[in-house]
Amino acid sequence: MQIELLETFLDLMETRSFNRTAERLDLTQSTVSARVHTLETMLGRKLFTRSRAGTQPTPAGFRLLDHARGLRHQWNEARRSVQSTGNFAQSMRIGMQHDLASSHIADWVTGFRKVLPDAAFYIELDFSNQMSIDLQAGEIDLSIMFTPKNLPDLHYEHIGELAYRMISSKAGHIDDIDPQSYIFTNYSPAFDKAHRQVVANLAEAPLSSGQNVTVCGLLSGLGGTAYVLEESAEAMVAGGGFSYVRGAPRIPQTVYFAVHLRNRHSHIHRRLLDSVRKQLSGTQDPGRQLPGA
């Protein structure tokens, strides 16, 4: 079976539109139709019905769905496992949230290499939504992220917490913030919800970003006020020119470890999980006094 047939089927199960699937896969609609027809011929069952109301999966289509996801995942794992890894025994592709990578990537990769000294590692920085999709498809082996996505076949574990603090080069108190110099941040859906409750009157700020390194760069170059990772806040305050904003609460951010369900109990994945958890817990000290609080 050609993997392209499964990719087309899975996308069509999501879009329920031959036109939309053709656009997303950069194909012609006739190619999408031909692939579906080929798959239906191979299986001897109709997978979709098309009418004025739209495209709907048949019972056979729904029964094929889980098998197709599993086959795609196994194919991508197999493809990657036989690709050249030089003198290494295996390769691991790891997805990591941008903000986690900015301050933890060196320590975590060091931990990975201690756990699997004979493995080659490929680290890809991305956002939670795309990493979840790549995990389900078998494009990456595991990920460390902020926001679990409700997708079949994925397993998430809460492994720790980071936090963001508000700092400013201009405002000493949250009530003194100039909206024109505020950088509105959206690091994750959970953070965004808590953030909007704190600064509801600043939601229309002229600048916004979803990456800590970008926000720190904007603050350093332009000045102003924003939430940044606690470690970044400490460094910028210690460097002078910035101070913690009184009245602005510390906003926590949960961190998750994610793998495909079939790897939930894998010895290798569990060892990497333990390494990440130890590294993350080493950066947290719940008992320490927070400056500027």
PDB file of C-alpha atoms in Angstrom:
ATOM      1  CA  MET A   1       0.000   0.000   0.000  1.00  0.00           C
ATOM      2  CA  GLN A   2       1.317   3.458  -0.890  1.00  0.00           C
ATOM      3  CA  ILE A   3       1.655   5.754   2.127  1.00  0.00           C
ATOM      4  CA  GLU A   4       0.262   8.613   0.013  1.00  0.00           C
ATOM      5  CA  LEU A   5      -3.096   6.839  -0.051  1.00  0.00           C
ATOM      6  CA  LEU A   6      -3.242   6.772   3.734  1.00  0.00           C
ATOM      7  CA  GLU A   7      -2.110  10.404   4.028  1.00  0.00           C
ATOM      8  CA  THR A   8      -4.872  11.463   1.644  1.00  0.00           C
ATOM      9  CA  PHE A   9      -7.481   9.359   3.449  1.00  0.00           C
ATOM     10  CA  LEU A  10      -6.499  10.736   6.874  1.00  0.00           C
ATOM     11  CA  ASP A  11      -6.571  14.327   5.673  1.00  0.00           C
ATOM     12  CA  LEU A  12      -9.967  13.816   4.068  1.00  0.00           C
ATOM     13  CA  MET A  13     -11.281  12.321   7.297  1.00  0.00           C
ATOM     14  CA  GLU A  14     -10.298  15.602   8.958  1.00  0.00           C
ATOM     15  CA  THR A  15     -11.457  18.092   6.344  1.00  0.00           C
ATOM     16  CA  ARG A  16     -14.521  16.221   5.000  1.00  0.00           C
ATOM     17  CA  SER A  17     -13.841  18.126   1.772  1.00  0.00           C
ATOM     18  CA  PHE A  18     -12.091  16.942  -1.404  1.00  0.00           C
ATOM     19  CA  ASN A  19     -11.364  20.562  -2.315  1.00  0.00           C
ATOM     20  CA  ARG A  20      -9.849  21.389   1.059  1.00  0.00           C
ATOM     21  CA  THR A  21      -7.727  18.232   1.120  1.00  0.00           C
ATOM     22  CA  ALA A  22      -6.458  18.996  -2.375  1.00  0.00           C
ATOM     23  CA  GLU A  23      -5.413  22.476  -1.200  1.00  0.00           C
ATOM     24  CA  ARG A  24      -3.735  21.221   1.965  1.00  0.00           C
ATOM     25  CA  LEU A  25      -1.795  18.470   0.201  1.00  0.00           C
ATOM     26  CA  ASP A  26      -1.027  20.642  -2.836  1.00  0.00           C
ATOM     27  CA  LEU A  27      -2.792  18.231  -5.180  1.00  0.00           C
ATOM     28  CA  THR A  28      -5.511  18.477  -7.783  1.00  0.00           C
ATOM     29  CA  GLN A  29      -8.981  17.401  -6.741  1.00  0.00           C
ATOM     30  CA  SER A  30      -8.871  14.665  -9.394  1.00  0.00           C
ATOM     31  CA  THR A  31      -5.709  13.257  -7.764  1.00  0.00           C
ATOM     32  CA  VAL A  32      -7.421  13.165  -4.363  1.00  0.00           C
ATOM     33  CA  SER A  33     -10.414  11.405  -5.901  1.00  0.00           C
ATOM     34  CA  ALA A  34      -8.156   8.926  -7.697  1.00  0.00           C
ATOM     35  CA  ARG A  35      -6.265   8.089  -4.516  1.00  0.00           C
ATOM     36  CA  VAL A  36      -9.476   7.517  -2.571  1.00  0.00           C
ATOM     37  CA  HIS A  37     -10.836   5.374  -5.390  1.00  0.00           C
ATOM     38  CA  THR A  38      -7.626   3.291  -5.432  1.00  0.00           C
ATOM     39  CA  LEU A  39      -7.849   2.747  -1.679  1.00  0.00           C
ATOM     40  CA  GLU A  40     -11.522   1.794  -1.906  1.00  0.00           C
ATOM     41  CA  THR A  41     -10.727  -0.674  -4.699  1.00  0.00           C
ATOM     42  CA  MET A  42      -7.955  -2.273  -2.645  1.00  0.00           C
ATOM     43  CA  LEU A  43     -10.248  -2.639   0.364  1.00  0.00           C
ATOM     44  CA  GLY A  44     -13.375  -3.518  -1.549  1.00  0.00           C
ATOM     45  CA  ARG A  45     -15.399  -1.008   0.471  1.00  0.00           C
ATOM     46  CA  LYS A  46     -16.717   2.498  -0.054  1.00  0.00           C
ATOM     47  CA  LEU A  47     -14.982   4.884   2.358  1.00  0.00           C
ATOM     48  CA  PHE A  48     -16.820   8.158   1.661  1.00  0.00           C
ATOM     49  CA  THR A  49     -20.162   9.309   0.348  1.00  0.00           C
ATOM     50  CA  ARG A  50     -20.411  12.623  -1.528  1.00  0.00           C
ATOM     51  CA  SER A  51     -23.595  14.668  -1.749  1.00  0.00           C
ATOM     52  CA  ARG A  52     -24.779  18.267  -1.721  1.00  0.00           C
ATOM     53  CA  ALA A  53     -24.524  18.128   2.048  1.00  0.00           C
ATOM     54  CA  GLY A  54     -20.795  17.402   1.799  1.00  0.00           C
ATOM     55  CA  THR A  55     -18.410  14.482   2.173  1.00  0.00           C
ATOM     56  CA  GLN A  56     -19.139  11.946   4.891  1.00  0.00           C
ATOM     57  CA  PRO A  57     -17.193   8.829   5.919  1.00  0.00           C
ATOM     58  CA  THR A  58     -18.976   5.505   5.626  1.00  0.00           C
ATOM     59  CA  PRO A  59     -18.893   2.959   8.484  1.00  0.00           C
ATOM     60  CA  ALA A  60     -15.958   1.333   6.677  1.00  0.00           C
ATOM     61  CA  GLY A  61     -14.194   4.688   6.601  1.00  0.00           C
ATOM     62  CA  PHE A  62     -14.580   5.099  10.351  1.00  0.00           C
ATOM     63  CA  ARG A  63     -13.308   1.554  10.940  1.00  0.00           C
ATOM     64  CA  LEU A  64     -10.233   2.240   8.813  1.00  0.00           C
ATOM     65  CA  LEU A  65      -9.354   5.458  10.652  1.00  0.00           C
ATOM     66  CA  ASP A  66      -7.488   4.024  13.659  1.00  0.00           C
ATOM     67  CA  HIS A  67      -5.683   1.477  11.492  1.00  0.00           C
ATOM     68  CA  ALA A  68      -4.616   4.180   9.040  1.00  0.00           C
ATOM     69  CA  ARG A  69      -3.210   6.366  11.823  1.00  0.00           C
ATOM     70  CA  GLY A  70      -1.286   3.412  13.214  1.00  0.00           C
ATOM     71  CA  LEU A  71       0.064   2.396   9.802  1.00  0.00           C
ATOM     72  CA  ARG A  72       1.200   5.934   9.045  1.00  0.00           C
ATOM     73  CA  HIS A  73       2.953   6.191  12.408  1.00  0.00           C
ATOM     74  CA  GLN A  74       4.697   2.836  11.967  1.00  0.00           C
ATOM     75  CA  TRP A  75       5.770   3.725   8.427  1.00  0.00           C
ATOM     76  CA  ASN A  76       7.316   7.032   9.482  1.00  0.00           C
ATOM     77  CA  GLU A  77       9.106   5.345  12.388  1.00  0.00           C
ATOM     78  CA  ALA A  78      10.384   2.621  10.062  1.00  0.00           C
ATOM     79  CA  ARG A  79      11.501   5.160   7.458  1.00  0.00           C
ATOM     80  CA  ARG A  80      13.458   7.150   9.999  1.00  0.00           C
ATOM     81  CA  SER A  81      14.974   4.087  11.666  1.00  0.00           C
ATOM     82  CA  VAL A  82      16.592   2.857   8.447  1.00  0.00           C
ATOM     83  CA  GLN A  83      17.937   6.235   7.393  1.00  0.00           C
ATOM     84  CA  SER A  84      21.656   6.724   7.845  1.00  0.00           C
ATOM     85  CA  THR A  85      22.723   7.672  11.370  1.00  0.00           C
ATOM     86  CA  GLY A  86      26.463   7.365  10.754  1.00  0.00           C
ATOM     87  CA  ASN A  87      28.137   5.366  13.495  1.00  0.00           C
ATOM     88  CA  PHE A  88      25.231   5.759  15.903  1.00  0.00           C
ATOM     89  CA  ALA A  89      23.053   2.821  16.918  1.00  0.00           C
ATOM     90  CA  GLN A  90      19.808   4.779  16.648  1.00  0.00           C
ATOM     91  CA  SER A  91      18.376   8.233  16.112  1.00  0.00           C
ATOM     92  CA  MET A  92      15.866  10.184  18.181  1.00  0.00           C
ATOM     93  CA  ARG A  93      13.882  13.170  16.967  1.00  0.00           C
ATOM     94  CA  ILE A  94      12.766  15.410  19.830  1.00  0.00           C
ATOM     95  CA  GLY A  95      10.371  18.333  19.656  1.00  0.00           C
ATOM     96  CA  MET A  96      10.764  21.126  22.178  1.00  0.00           C
ATOM     97  CA  GLN A  97       8.700  24.211  22.956  1.00  0.00           C
ATOM     98  CA  HIS A  98      10.521  27.391  21.905  1.00  0.00           C
ATOM     99  CA  ASP A  99      10.611  28.932  25.378  1.00  0.00           C
ATOM    100  CA  LEU A 100      11.894  25.731  26.968  1.00  0.00           C
ATOM    101  CA  ALA A 101      14.701  25.489  24.466  1.00  0.00           C
ATOM    102  CA  SER A 102      15.840  29.058  25.043  1.00  0.00           C
ATOM    103  CA  SER A 103      17.014  28.324  28.575  1.00  0.00           C
ATOM    104  CA  HIS A 104      17.143  24.537  29.005  1.00  0.00           C
ATOM    105  CA  ILE A 105      18.206  22.962  25.728  1.00  0.00           C
ATOM    106  CA  ALA A 106      21.908  22.512  26.561  1.00  0.00           C
ATOM    107  CA  ASP A 107      21.264  20.872  29.935  1.00  0.00           C
ATOM    108  CA  TRP A 108      18.522  18.641  28.566  1.00  0.00           C
ATOM    109  CA  VAL A 109      20.511  17.468  25.550  1.00  0.00           C
ATOM    110  CA  THR A 110      23.428  16.727  27.864  1.00  0.00           C
ATOM    111  CA  GLY A 111      21.054  14.577  29.914  1.00  0.00           C
ATOM    112  CA  PHE A 112      19.760  12.832  26.775  1.00  0.00           C
ATOM    113  CA  ARG A 113      23.285  11.951  25.663  1.00  0.00           C
ATOM    114  CA  LYS A 114      24.112  10.501  29.069  1.00  0.00           C
ATOM    115  CA  VAL A 115      21.026   8.289  28.881  1.00  0.00           C
ATOM    116  CA  LEU A 116      21.638   7.226  25.254  1.00  0.00           C
ATOM    117  CA  PRO A 117      25.329   7.728  24.470  1.00  0.00           C
ATOM    118  CA  ASP A 118      25.070   5.706  21.236  1.00  0.00           C
ATOM    119  CA  ALA A 119      22.153   7.710  19.801  1.00  0.00           C
ATOM    120  CA  ALA A 120      22.059  10.622  17.383  1.00  0.00           C
ATOM    121  CA  PHE A 121      19.641  13.394  18.393  1.00  0.00           C
ATOM    122  CA  TYR A 122      17.747  15.819  16.202  1.00  0.00           C
ATOM    123  CA  ILE A 123      16.150  18.682  18.134  1.00  0.00           C
ATOM    124  CA  GLU A 124      13.301  20.593  16.527  1.00  0.00           C
ATOM    125  CA  LEU A 125      11.831  23.743  18.082  1.00  0.00           C
ATOM    126  CA  ASP A 126       8.115  24.255  17.569  1.00  0.00           C
ATOM    127  CA  PHE A 127       4.805  25.039  19.232  1.00  0.00           C
ATOM    128  CA  SER A 128       2.609  22.502  21.035  1.00  0.00           C
ATOM    129  CA  ASN A 129      -0.042  22.131  18.352  1.00  0.00           C
ATOM    130  CA  GLN A 130       2.365  21.168  15.572  1.00  0.00           C
ATOM    131  CA  MET A 131       4.407  18.906  17.836  1.00  0.00           C
ATOM    132  CA  SER A 132       1.283  16.944  18.749  1.00  0.00           C
ATOM    133  CA  ILE A 133       0.449  16.482  15.070  1.00  0.00           C
ATOM    134  CA  ASP A 134       4.024  15.357  14.324  1.00  0.00           C
ATOM    135  CA  LEU A 135       3.945  12.900  17.232  1.00  0.00           C
ATOM    136  CA  GLN A 136       0.752  11.317  16.004  1.00  0.00           C
ATOM    137  CA  ALA A 137       2.188  10.990  12.497  1.00  0.00           C
ATOM    138  CA  GLY A 138       5.462   9.505  13.740  1.00  0.00           C
ATOM    139  CA  GLU A 139       7.595  12.417  12.534  1.00  0.00           C
ATOM    140  CA  ILE A 140       9.097  12.927  16.007  1.00  0.00           C
ATOM    141  CA  ASP A 141       9.668  10.463  18.864  1.00  0.00           C
ATOM    142  CA  LEU A 142       8.782  12.642  21.842  1.00  0.00           C
ATOM    143  CA  SER A 143       8.178  16.249  22.721  1.00  0.00           C
ATOM    144  CA  ILE A 144       8.330  18.639  25.649  1.00  0.00           C
ATOM    145  CA  MET A 145       5.533  21.155  25.433  1.00  0.00           C
ATOM    146  CA  PHE A 146       3.157  23.535  27.165  1.00  0.00           C
ATOM    147  CA  THR A 147      -0.254  22.586  25.765  1.00  0.00           C
ATOM    148  CA  PRO A 148      -1.547  19.026  25.237  1.00  0.00           C
ATOM    149  CA  LYS A 149      -3.727  18.623  22.164  1.00  0.00           C
ATOM    150  CA  ASN A 150      -6.694  16.265  22.258  1.00  0.00           C
ATOM    151  CA  LEU A 151      -5.529  13.825  19.590  1.00  0.00           C
ATOM    152  CA  PRO A 152      -6.005  10.048  19.537  1.00  0.00           C
ATOM    153  CA  ASP A 153      -2.957   7.849  20.237  1.00  0.00           C
ATOM    154  CA  LEU A 154      -1.008  10.437  22.246  1.00  0.00           C
ATOM    155  CA  HIS A 155       0.059  10.184  25.889  1.00  0.00           C
ATOM    156  CA  TYR A 156       0.916  13.238  28.000  1.00  0.00           C
ATOM    157  CA  GLU A 157       2.557  13.474  31.420  1.00  0.00           C
ATOM    158  CA  HIS A 158       2.851  16.537  33.617  1.00  0.00           C
ATOM    159  CA  ILE A 159       6.557  16.868  34.436  1.00  0.00           C
ATOM    160  CA  GLY A 160       6.925  20.260  36.070  1.00  0.00           C
ATOM    161  CA  GLU A 161       6.329  23.955  35.930  1.00  0.00           C
ATOM    162  CA  LEU A 162       7.976  27.162  34.805  1.00  0.00           C
ATOM    163  CA  ALA A 163       6.825  30.701  35.523  1.00  0.00           C
ATOM    164  CA  TYR A 164       6.698  34.144  33.953  1.00  0.00           C
ATOM    165  CA  ARG A 165       7.259  37.469  35.733  1.00  0.00           C
ATOM    166  CA  MET A 166       6.379  40.990  34.656  1.00  0.00           C
ATOM    167  CA  ILE A 167       9.291  43.404  34.390  1.00  0.00           C
ATOM    168  CA  SER A 168       9.500  46.972  33.160  1.00  0.00           C
ATOM    169  CA  SER A 169      11.948  49.705  32.322  1.00  0.00           C
ATOM    170  CA  LYS A 170       9.292  52.333  33.003  1.00  0.00           C
ATOM    171  CA  ALA A 171       6.479  51.231  35.336  1.00  0.00           C
ATOM    172  CA  GLY A 172       7.016  50.489  39.006  1.00  0.00           C
ATOM    173  CA  HIS A 173       3.446  49.322  39.646  1.00  0.00           C
ATOM    174  CA  ILE A 174       0.928  47.537  37.460  1.00  0.00           C
ATOM    175  CA  ASP A 175      -1.369  50.574  37.622  1.00  0.00           C
ATOM    176  CA  ASP A 176       1.374  52.769  36.134  1.00  0.00           C
ATOM    177  CA  ILE A 177       1.799  50.816  32.858  1.00  0.00           C
ATOM    178  CA  ASP A 178       1.577  52.845  29.653  1.00  0.00           C
ATOM    179  CA  PRO A 179      -0.455  50.745  27.149  1.00  0.00           C
ATOM    180  CA  GLN A 180       1.674  52.057  24.285  1.00  0.00           C
ATOM    181  CA  SER A 181       4.844  50.575  25.794  1.00  0.00           C
ATOM    182  CA  TYR A 182       3.328  47.253  26.840  1.00  0.00           C
ATOM    183  CA  ILE A 183       4.207  44.052  24.947  1.00  0.00           C
ATOM    184  CA  PHE A 184       1.275  41.653  25.055  1.00  0.00           C
ATOM    185  CA  THR A 185       2.454  38.039  25.324  1.00  0.00           C
ATOM    186  CA  ASN A 186       0.695  34.805  24.410  1.00  0.00           C
ATOM    187  CA  TYR A 187       3.003  31.933  25.298  1.00  0.00           C
ATOM    188  CA  SER A 188       0.260  29.282  25.495  1.00  0.00           C
ATOM    189  CA  PRO A 189      -3.549  29.091  25.825  1.00  0.00           C
ATOM    190  CA  ALA A 190      -3.254  28.571  29.596  1.00  0.00           C
ATOM    191  CA  PHE A 191      -0.886  31.508  29.979  1.00  0.00           C
ATOM    192  CA  ASP A 192      -3.044  33.699  27.735  1.00  0.00           C
ATOM    193  CA  LYS A 193      -6.114  33.065  29.879  1.00  0.00           C
ATOM    194  CA  ALA A 194      -4.309  33.994  33.104  1.00  0.00           C
ATOM    195  CA  HIS A 195      -2.537  36.919  31.460  1.00  0.00           C
ATOM    196  CA  ARG A 196      -5.742  38.500  30.176  1.00  0.00           C
ATOM    197  CA  GLN A 197      -7.209  38.391  33.653  1.00  0.00           C
ATOM    198  CA  VAL A 198      -4.221  40.365  34.958  1.00  0.00           C
ATOM    199  CA  VAL A 199      -4.005  42.971  32.172  1.00  0.00           C
ATOM    200  CA  ALA A 200      -7.455  43.028  30.608  1.00  0.00           C
ATOM    201  CA  ASN A 201      -7.064  46.735  29.859  1.00  0.00           C
ATOM    202  CA  LEU A 202      -3.840  46.140  27.914  1.00  0.00           C
ATOM    203  CA  ALA A 203      -5.066  43.470  25.476  1.00  0.00           C
ATOM    204  CA  GLU A 204      -4.922  45.932  22.575  1.00  0.00           C
ATOM    205  CA  ALA A 205      -1.250  46.763  23.052  1.00  0.00           C
ATOM    206  CA  PRO A 206       0.556  47.700  19.806  1.00  0.00           C
ATOM    207  CA  LEU A 207       3.193  44.951  20.185  1.00  0.00           C
ATOM    208  CA  SER A 208       2.677  41.244  20.874  1.00  0.00           C
ATOM    209  CA  SER A 209       4.666  38.022  20.675  1.00  0.00           C
ATOM    210  CA  GLY A 210       4.539  34.368  21.672  1.00  0.00           C
ATOM    211  CA  GLN A 211       8.270  33.732  22.172  1.00  0.00           C
ATOM    212  CA  ASN A 212      10.255  34.686  25.240  1.00  0.00           C
ATOM    213  CA  VAL A 213      13.476  35.397  23.329  1.00  0.00           C
ATOM    214  CA  THR A 214      11.624  37.826  21.055  1.00  0.00           C
ATOM    215  CA  VAL A 215      10.001  39.642  23.975  1.00  0.00           C
ATOM    216  CA  CYS A 216      13.340  39.967  25.773  1.00  0.00           C
ATOM    217  CA  GLY A 217      14.887  41.378  22.618  1.00  0.00           C
ATOM    218  CA  LEU A 218      12.099  43.915  22.215  1.00  0.00           C
ATOM    219  CA  LEU A 219      12.384  44.989  25.844  1.00  0.00           C
ATOM    220  CA  SER A 220      16.168  45.340  25.604  1.00  0.00           C
ATOM    221  CA  GLY A 221      15.968  47.383  22.412  1.00  0.00           C
ATOM    222  CA  LEU A 222      12.825  49.435  22.959  1.00  0.00           C
ATOM    223  CA  GLY A 223      12.156  49.378  26.682  1.00  0.00           C
ATOM    224  CA  GLY A 224       8.676  48.881  28.037  1.00  0.00           C
ATOM    225  CA  THR A 225       6.818  46.298  30.072  1.00  0.00           C
ATOM    226  CA  ALA A 226       6.082  42.596  29.553  1.00  0.00           C
ATOM    227  CA  TYR A 227       5.949  39.135  31.063  1.00  0.00           C
ATOM    228  CA  VAL A 228       9.089  37.059  30.452  1.00  0.00           C
ATOM    229  CA  LEU A 229      10.384  33.758  31.800  1.00  0.00           C
ATOM    230  CA  GLU A 230      11.422  34.006  35.430  1.00  0.00           C
ATOM    231  CA  GLU A 231      15.055  33.230  34.600  1.00  0.00           C
ATOM    232  CA  SER A 232      15.070  35.953  31.942  1.00  0.00           C
ATOM    233  CA  ALA A 233      13.453  38.390  34.355  1.00  0.00           C
ATOM    234  CA  GLU A 234      16.114  37.757  36.989  1.00  0.00           C
ATOM    235  CA  ALA A 235      18.925  38.287  34.491  1.00  0.00           C
ATOM    236  CA  MET A 236      17.447  41.495  33.058  1.00  0.00           C
ATOM    237  CA  VAL A 237      16.714  42.968  36.473  1.00  0.00           C
ATOM    238  CA  ALA A 238      20.192  42.057  37.689  1.00  0.00           C
ATOM    239  CA  GLY A 239      21.681  43.701  34.597  1.00  0.00           C
ATOM    240  CA  GLY A 240      20.063  47.019  35.451  1.00  0.00           C
ATOM    241  CA  GLY A 241      17.481  49.081  33.651  1.00  0.00           C
ATOM    242  CA  PHE A 242      14.550  46.819  34.565  1.00  0.00           C
ATOM    243  CA  SER A 243      12.615  46.127  37.730  1.00  0.00           C
ATOM    244  CA  TYR A 244       9.798  43.815  38.757  1.00  0.00           C
ATOM    245  CA  VAL A 245       6.362  45.368  38.441  1.00  0.00           C
ATOM    246  CA  ARG A 246       4.644  45.513  41.818  1.00  0.00           C
ATOM    247  CA  GLY A 247       1.090  44.191  41.847  1.00  0.00           C
ATOM    248  CA  ALA A 248       1.677  41.853  38.880  1.00  0.00           C
ATOM    249  CA  PRO A 249       1.368  38.194  39.900  1.00  0.00           C
ATOM    250  CA  ARG A 250       3.726  35.424  38.898  1.00  0.00           C
ATOM    251  CA  ILE A 251       2.040  33.358  36.155  1.00  0.00           C
ATOM    252  CA  PRO A 252       2.871  29.615  36.231  1.00  0.00           C
ATOM    253  CA  GLN A 253       3.180  27.479  33.113  1.00  0.00           C
ATOM    254  CA  THR A 254       2.783  23.702  33.253  1.00  0.00           C
ATOM    255  CA  VAL A 255       5.223  21.605  31.221  1.00  0.00           C
ATOM    256  CA  TYR A 256       4.268  18.264  29.646  1.00  0.00           C
ATOM    257  CA  PHE A 257       6.171  15.312  28.205  1.00  0.00           C
ATOM    258  CA  ALA A 258       4.390  13.759  25.231  1.00  0.00           C
ATOM    259  CA  VAL A 259       4.836  10.485  23.346  1.00  0.00           C
ATOM    260  CA  HIS A 260       2.806   8.229  21.096  1.00  0.00           C
ATOM    261  CA  LEU A 261       0.740   5.703  23.048  1.00  0.00           C
ATOM    262  CA  ARG A 262       2.710   2.792  21.622  1.00  0.00           C
ATOM    263  CA  ASN A 263       5.854   4.257  23.256  1.00  0.00           C
ATOM    264  CA  ARG A 264       4.222   5.025  26.596  1.00  0.00           C
ATOM    265  CA  HIS A 265       6.030   2.148  28.337  1.00  0.00           C
ATOM    266  CA  SER A 266       9.124   2.095  26.135  1.00  0.00           C
ATOM    267  CA  HIS A 267      12.274   1.731  28.254  1.00  0.00           C
ATOM    268  CA  ILE A 268      14.128   4.304  26.148  1.00  0.00           C
ATOM    269  CA  HIS A 269      11.332   6.870  26.300  1.00  0.00           C
ATOM    270  CA  ARG A 270      10.910   6.407  30.060  1.00  0.00           C
ATOM    271  CA  ARG A 271      14.634   6.998  30.626  1.00  0.00           C
ATOM    272  CA  LEU A 272      14.487  10.192  28.572  1.00  0.00           C
ATOM    273  CA  LEU A 273      11.399  11.265  30.514  1.00  0.00           C
ATOM    274  CA  ASP A 274      13.211  10.743  33.817  1.00  0.00           C
ATOM    275  CA  SER A 275      16.127  12.811  32.539  1.00  0.00           C
ATOM    276  CA  VAL A 276      13.834  15.696  31.537  1.00  0.00           C
ATOM    277  CA  ARG A 277      11.959  15.575  34.834  1.00  0.00           C
ATOM    278  CA  LYS A 278      15.192  15.725  36.830  1.00  0.00           C
ATOM    279  CA  GLN A 279      16.525  18.606  34.762  1.00  0.00           C
ATOM    280  CA  LEU A 280      13.285  20.550  35.102  1.00  0.00           C
ATOM    281  CA  SER A 281      12.952  19.950  38.845  1.00  0.00           C
ATOM    282  CA  GLY A 282      16.519  21.169  39.258  1.00  0.00           C
ATOM    283  CA  THR A 283      15.492  24.593  37.951  1.00  0.00           C
ATOM    284  CA  GLN A 284      12.642  24.917  40.431  1.00  0.00           C
ATOM    285  CA  ASP A 285      12.933  25.831  44.085  1.00  0.00           C
ATOM    286  CA  PRO A 286       9.431  26.405  45.481  1.00  0.00           C
ATOM    287  CA  GLY A 287      10.814  27.636  48.755  1.00  0.00           C
ATOM    288  CA  ARG A 288      12.921  30.477  47.452  1.00  0.00           C
ATOM    289  CA  GLN A 289      11.847  34.060  47.946  1.00  0.00           C
ATOM    290  CA  LEU A 290      10.724  35.670  44.694  1.00  0.00           C
ATOM    291  CA  PRO A 291      12.272  39.111  44.169  1.00  0.00           C
ATOM    292  CA  GLY A 292       9.874  41.937  43.633  1.00  0.00           C
ATOM    293  CA  ALA A 293       6.874  39.914  44.803  1.00  0.00           C
TER     294      ALA A 293
END
